[in-house]
Amino acid sequence: GFNSTAMGNFTTTSGASSIAMGAVSTAAGDLSTAMGLGTYSKAYASLSIGRYNDSISSSNTLNWLNTDPVFIIGNGTADNARSNALTMLKNAKTGINTAAPLAGLHIKAVDNSFDQAIRLESTLGPASYCNLLYDGSLKFRTSDAAAGYQWRDNSNNTRMILNSTGNLSIDGTLTQNSD
């Protein structure tokens, strides 16, 4: 492309003022950059790094569209096995393990373990953590069998505790309604 730079092995810049670096990388969108192995930056003013990313085929090469990617980290294994570890759209929707994020933060499970989605680790080290996942049911798990789950208000007052034995303590009045 016009005013573009291609460095490396079989790199291509077809977009104006674009940059491609690495091996077999292509910067097709105007003002786009592709770096790594087999990366493809199709959207206007976007950056793709890593290897064999999914460039989102519907991306516009000439104009800023809020639903196009602005940043992609590819983790694919081959040209016919493209995938993204991270996709950030121009509207700020960000996907982990998905090329089509539908929310501010969209996490697609990586496997069927308790570590498939979110793991929160304390400062005590890797043995002190909790998991949050969805597999048809919302599930919470803690690494400490005696730990409880606490709900706190904005003043850090504990309002409800679910302990490891299944007992639920509520601070306040329990209101019960039925049809």
CSV table of C-alpha atoms in Angstrom, one decimal:
chain,number,residue,atom,x,y,z
A,1,GLY,CA,0.0,0.0,0.0
A,2,PHE,CA,0.9,3.7,-0.4
A,3,ASN,CA,3.4,4.9,2.3
A,4,SER,CA,3.5,1.4,3.9
A,5,THR,CA,6.3,-0.7,5.3
A,6,ALA,CA,6.8,-4.5,5.1
A,7,MET,CA,9.6,-6.2,7.0
A,8,GLY,CA,10.4,-9.8,7.3
A,9,ASN,CA,9.6,-13.0,5.4
A,10,PHE,CA,6.6,-12.9,3.0
A,11,THR,CA,5.0,-9.9,4.7
A,12,THR,CA,2.5,-7.8,2.7
A,13,THR,CA,1.0,-4.3,3.2
A,14,SER,CA,-1.9,-3.6,0.9
A,15,GLY,CA,-3.5,-0.9,3.2
A,16,ALA,CA,-2.3,2.7,2.9
A,17,SER,CA,0.2,3.8,5.6
A,18,SER,CA,0.2,0.2,7.0
A,19,ILE,CA,3.0,-1.9,8.6
A,20,ALA,CA,3.6,-5.6,8.5
A,21,MET,CA,6.4,-7.3,10.3
A,22,GLY,CA,7.4,-10.9,10.9
A,23,ALA,CA,6.6,-13.8,8.7
A,24,VAL,CA,3.6,-14.3,6.4
A,25,SER,CA,1.9,-11.3,8.0
A,26,THR,CA,-0.5,-8.9,6.1
A,27,ALA,CA,-1.7,-5.4,7.0
A,28,ALA,CA,-4.7,-5.0,4.7
A,29,GLY,CA,-6.5,-2.1,6.4
A,30,ASP,CA,-5.5,1.5,6.0
A,31,LEU,CA,-3.4,2.6,8.9
A,32,SER,CA,-3.2,-1.0,10.2
A,33,THR,CA,-0.3,-3.0,11.7
A,34,ALA,CA,0.3,-6.8,11.7
A,35,MET,CA,3.1,-8.3,13.6
A,36,GLY,CA,4.1,-11.9,14.2
A,37,LEU,CA,3.5,-15.2,12.3
A,38,GLY,CA,0.6,-15.3,9.9
A,39,THR,CA,-1.1,-12.3,11.4
A,40,TYR,CA,-3.7,-10.4,9.4
A,41,SER,CA,-4.8,-6.9,10.2
A,42,LYS,CA,-7.9,-6.2,8.1
A,43,ALA,CA,-9.8,-3.5,10.0
A,44,TYR,CA,-9.0,0.2,9.5
A,45,ALA,CA,-6.5,1.6,12.1
A,46,SER,CA,-6.2,-1.8,13.9
A,47,LEU,CA,-3.3,-3.8,15.4
A,48,SER,CA,-2.9,-7.6,15.2
A,49,ILE,CA,-0.1,-9.4,17.0
A,50,GLY,CA,0.8,-13.0,17.8
A,51,ARG,CA,0.2,-15.8,15.3
A,52,TYR,CA,-2.6,-16.9,13.0
A,53,ASN,CA,-5.3,-14.5,14.3
A,54,ASP,CA,-8.9,-14.4,13.2
A,55,SER,CA,-9.0,-11.1,11.4
A,56,ILE,CA,-12.9,-10.8,11.4
A,57,SER,CA,-13.8,-11.1,7.8
A,58,SER,CA,-16.5,-8.4,7.9
A,59,SER,CA,-14.0,-5.8,9.0
A,60,ASN,CA,-13.9,-2.5,7.0
A,61,THR,CA,-10.5,-1.7,5.6
A,62,LEU,CA,-11.2,2.0,4.9
A,63,ASN,CA,-13.4,3.3,7.6
A,64,TRP,CA,-13.7,3.4,11.4
A,65,LEU,CA,-16.6,1.1,12.4
A,66,ASN,CA,-17.3,0.7,16.2
A,67,THR,CA,-18.0,-3.1,15.7
A,68,ASP,CA,-14.6,-3.7,14.0
A,69,PRO,CA,-11.5,-4.8,16.0
A,70,VAL,CA,-8.9,-2.3,17.1
A,71,PHE,CA,-6.6,-4.8,18.8
A,72,ILE,CA,-6.2,-8.6,18.4
A,73,ILE,CA,-3.8,-11.1,19.9
A,74,GLY,CA,-3.8,-14.2,17.8
A,75,ASN,CA,-3.2,-17.7,19.2
A,76,GLY,CA,-4.0,-19.9,16.2
A,77,THR,CA,-1.9,-22.8,15.2
A,78,ALA,CA,-2.1,-22.6,11.4
A,79,ASP,CA,-3.5,-20.7,8.5
A,80,ASN,CA,-6.6,-23.0,8.5
A,81,ALA,CA,-6.8,-23.0,12.4
A,82,ARG,CA,-7.0,-19.3,13.2
A,83,SER,CA,-8.2,-18.1,16.7
A,84,ASN,CA,-7.8,-15.1,19.0
A,85,ALA,CA,-6.7,-15.1,22.6
A,86,LEU,CA,-8.0,-11.5,22.9
A,87,THR,CA,-10.2,-9.3,20.7
A,88,MET,CA,-10.9,-5.7,21.5
A,89,LEU,CA,-13.4,-3.9,19.4
A,90,LYS,CA,-13.5,-0.2,18.7
A,91,ASN,CA,-16.6,0.1,20.9
A,92,ALA,CA,-14.5,-1.2,23.8
A,93,LYS,CA,-16.2,-4.6,23.9
A,94,THR,CA,-13.4,-7.1,24.8
A,95,GLY,CA,-13.4,-10.8,24.3
A,96,ILE,CA,-11.1,-13.4,25.8
A,97,ASN,CA,-11.1,-16.6,23.7
A,98,THR,CA,-13.7,-15.2,21.3
A,99,ALA,CA,-13.5,-13.2,18.1
A,100,ALA,CA,-17.0,-11.7,18.6
A,101,PRO,CA,-17.3,-10.1,22.0
A,102,LEU,CA,-20.9,-9.3,23.0
A,103,ALA,CA,-20.3,-7.4,26.2
A,104,GLY,CA,-17.8,-5.1,27.9
A,105,LEU,CA,-15.9,-8.2,29.0
A,106,HIS,CA,-16.9,-11.5,27.3
A,107,ILE,CA,-15.0,-14.6,28.4
A,108,LYS,CA,-15.5,-17.9,26.5
A,109,ALA,CA,-14.5,-21.0,28.4
A,110,VAL,CA,-11.3,-22.6,27.4
A,111,ASP,CA,-12.1,-26.1,28.7
A,112,ASN,CA,-14.5,-27.9,31.0
A,113,SER,CA,-12.5,-27.5,34.2
A,114,PHE,CA,-13.2,-25.1,37.1
A,115,ASP,CA,-10.4,-23.0,35.7
A,116,GLN,CA,-12.2,-22.5,32.4
A,117,ALA,CA,-13.3,-18.9,33.0
A,118,ILE,CA,-12.3,-16.7,36.0
A,119,ARG,CA,-9.8,-17.6,38.8
A,120,LEU,CA,-9.2,-15.0,41.5
A,121,GLU,CA,-6.0,-15.6,43.5
A,122,SER,CA,-5.2,-14.0,46.8
A,123,THR,CA,-1.9,-12.6,47.9
A,124,LEU,CA,-1.4,-15.8,49.9
A,125,GLY,CA,-0.3,-17.6,46.7
A,126,PRO,CA,-1.6,-20.1,44.2
A,127,ALA,CA,-3.2,-22.4,46.8
A,128,SER,CA,-5.6,-19.6,47.9
A,129,TYR,CA,-8.1,-18.9,45.2
A,130,CYS,CA,-11.7,-19.0,44.0
A,131,ASN,CA,-13.3,-19.8,40.7
A,132,LEU,CA,-16.3,-18.4,38.9
A,133,LEU,CA,-17.8,-20.2,36.0
A,134,TYR,CA,-20.9,-20.8,34.0
A,135,ASP,CA,-21.7,-24.2,32.3
A,136,GLY,CA,-25.5,-23.9,32.3
A,137,SER,CA,-25.5,-23.0,36.0
A,138,LEU,CA,-23.5,-20.2,37.7
A,139,LYS,CA,-20.9,-21.8,39.9
A,140,PHE,CA,-18.6,-20.4,42.6
A,141,ARG,CA,-15.8,-22.5,44.2
A,142,THR,CA,-13.1,-21.7,46.7
A,143,SER,CA,-9.9,-23.6,47.3
A,144,ASP,CA,-10.5,-23.5,51.1
A,145,ALA,CA,-13.1,-26.1,52.1
A,146,ALA,CA,-13.9,-24.1,55.3
A,147,ALA,CA,-14.3,-20.7,53.5
A,148,GLY,CA,-17.6,-19.0,53.2
A,149,TYR,CA,-19.1,-16.6,50.7
A,150,GLN,CA,-19.8,-13.0,51.8
A,151,TRP,CA,-22.0,-10.3,50.4
A,152,ARG,CA,-21.0,-6.8,51.5
A,153,ASP,CA,-22.5,-3.3,51.0
A,154,ASN,CA,-20.6,-0.2,49.9
A,155,SER,CA,-19.6,0.5,53.5
A,156,ASN,CA,-18.0,-3.0,53.7
A,157,ASN,CA,-20.6,-4.2,56.1
A,158,THR,CA,-21.3,-8.0,55.8
A,159,ARG,CA,-25.0,-8.4,54.8
A,160,MET,CA,-25.1,-12.1,54.1
A,161,ILE,CA,-22.8,-15.1,54.6
A,162,LEU,CA,-23.1,-18.6,53.1
A,163,ASN,CA,-20.8,-20.8,55.0
A,164,SER,CA,-19.2,-24.1,53.9
A,165,THR,CA,-21.8,-26.2,55.7
A,166,GLY,CA,-24.6,-24.6,53.7
A,167,ASN,CA,-25.9,-22.4,56.5
A,168,LEU,CA,-27.0,-18.9,55.3
A,169,SER,CA,-26.8,-15.9,57.7
A,170,ILE,CA,-28.6,-12.7,56.7
A,171,ASP,CA,-28.1,-9.3,58.4
A,172,GLY,CA,-31.5,-7.6,58.3
A,173,THR,CA,-35.0,-8.7,57.7
A,174,LEU,CA,-35.9,-11.7,55.4
A,175,THR,CA,-38.9,-10.8,53.4
A,176,GLN,CA,-40.7,-13.7,51.7
A,177,ASN,CA,-43.4,-13.4,49.0
A,178,SER,CA,-45.3,-15.9,47.1
A,179,ASP,CA,-47.8,-15.9,44.2
